[in-house]
Coordinates of C-alpha atoms in Angstrom, one line a residue:
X16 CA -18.8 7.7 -2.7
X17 CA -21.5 8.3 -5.0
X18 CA -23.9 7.8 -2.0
X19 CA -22.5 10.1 0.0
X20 CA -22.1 12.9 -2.5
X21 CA -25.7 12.6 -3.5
X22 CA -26.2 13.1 0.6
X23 CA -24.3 16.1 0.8
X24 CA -26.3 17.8 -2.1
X25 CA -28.9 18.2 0.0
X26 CA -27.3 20.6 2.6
X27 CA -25.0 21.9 -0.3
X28 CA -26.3 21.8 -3.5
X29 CA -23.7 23.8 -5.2
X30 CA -21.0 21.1 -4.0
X31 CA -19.0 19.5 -7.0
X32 CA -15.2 19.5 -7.6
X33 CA -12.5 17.1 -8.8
X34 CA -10.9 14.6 -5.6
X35 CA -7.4 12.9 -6.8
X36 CA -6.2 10.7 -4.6
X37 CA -3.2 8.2 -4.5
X38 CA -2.9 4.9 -2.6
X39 CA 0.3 2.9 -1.7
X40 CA -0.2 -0.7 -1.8
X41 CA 1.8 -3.6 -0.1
X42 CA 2.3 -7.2 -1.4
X43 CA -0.6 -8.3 0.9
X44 CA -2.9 -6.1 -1.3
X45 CA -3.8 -3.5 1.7
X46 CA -3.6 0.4 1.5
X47 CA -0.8 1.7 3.3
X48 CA -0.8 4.8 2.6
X49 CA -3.5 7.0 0.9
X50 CA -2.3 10.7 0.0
X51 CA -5.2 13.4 -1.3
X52 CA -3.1 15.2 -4.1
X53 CA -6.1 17.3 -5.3
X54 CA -9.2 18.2 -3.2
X55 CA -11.6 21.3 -5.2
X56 CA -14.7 19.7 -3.5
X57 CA -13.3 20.8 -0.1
X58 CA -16.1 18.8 1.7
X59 CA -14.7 17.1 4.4
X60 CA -17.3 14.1 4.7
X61 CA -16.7 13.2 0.9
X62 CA -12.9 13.2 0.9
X63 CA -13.3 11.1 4.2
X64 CA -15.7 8.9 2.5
X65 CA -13.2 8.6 -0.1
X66 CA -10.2 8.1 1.9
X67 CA -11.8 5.1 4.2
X68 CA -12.9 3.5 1.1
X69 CA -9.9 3.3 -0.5
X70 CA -8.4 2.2 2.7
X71 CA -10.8 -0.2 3.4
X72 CA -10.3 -1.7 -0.4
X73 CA -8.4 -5.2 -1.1
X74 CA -6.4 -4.2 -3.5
X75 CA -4.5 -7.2 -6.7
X76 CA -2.3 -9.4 -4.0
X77 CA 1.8 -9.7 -4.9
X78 CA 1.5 -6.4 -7.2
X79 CA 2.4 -3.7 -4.8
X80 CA 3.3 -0.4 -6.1
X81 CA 0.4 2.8 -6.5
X82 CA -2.8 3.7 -7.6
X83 CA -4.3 6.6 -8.6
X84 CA -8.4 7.2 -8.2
X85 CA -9.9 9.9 -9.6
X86 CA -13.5 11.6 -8.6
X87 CA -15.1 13.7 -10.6
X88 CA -18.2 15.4 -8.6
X89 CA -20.8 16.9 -11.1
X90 CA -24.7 17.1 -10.0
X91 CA -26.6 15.2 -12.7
X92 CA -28.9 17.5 -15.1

């Protein structure tokens, strides 16, 4: 994500904001379901970044239940 937000600067250089999201998680250890419950970057390409990383993720086998990622996008100084 980091990656793709330092990407994004480029044609936006203003762009930060917070990006909750929340992933369900089988007994398998895959991503079910992944909800955005808080989105003030409103860049599309970052919260999909976001989204298909946490899908693509293998998450602690035989602990299913949620988990809650939190990105905080600030330009360095």
């Amino acid at each position: 994500l980091e990656r793709a937000y330092r990407q994004r600067l480029r044609d936006a250089p203003g762009l930060s904001g917070l990006l909750r999201l929340r992933v369900a998680v089988d007994g398998a250890g895959e991503a079910n379901v992944i909800e955005v419950l808080e989105d003030t970057v409103h860049d599309e390409a970052i919260r999909a970044c976001a989204y298909w990383n946490l899908k693509d993720a293998k998450y602690p086998e035989n602990r299913p239940g949620r988990y809650l990622f939190n990105f905080a996008l600030r330009r360095k100084r």
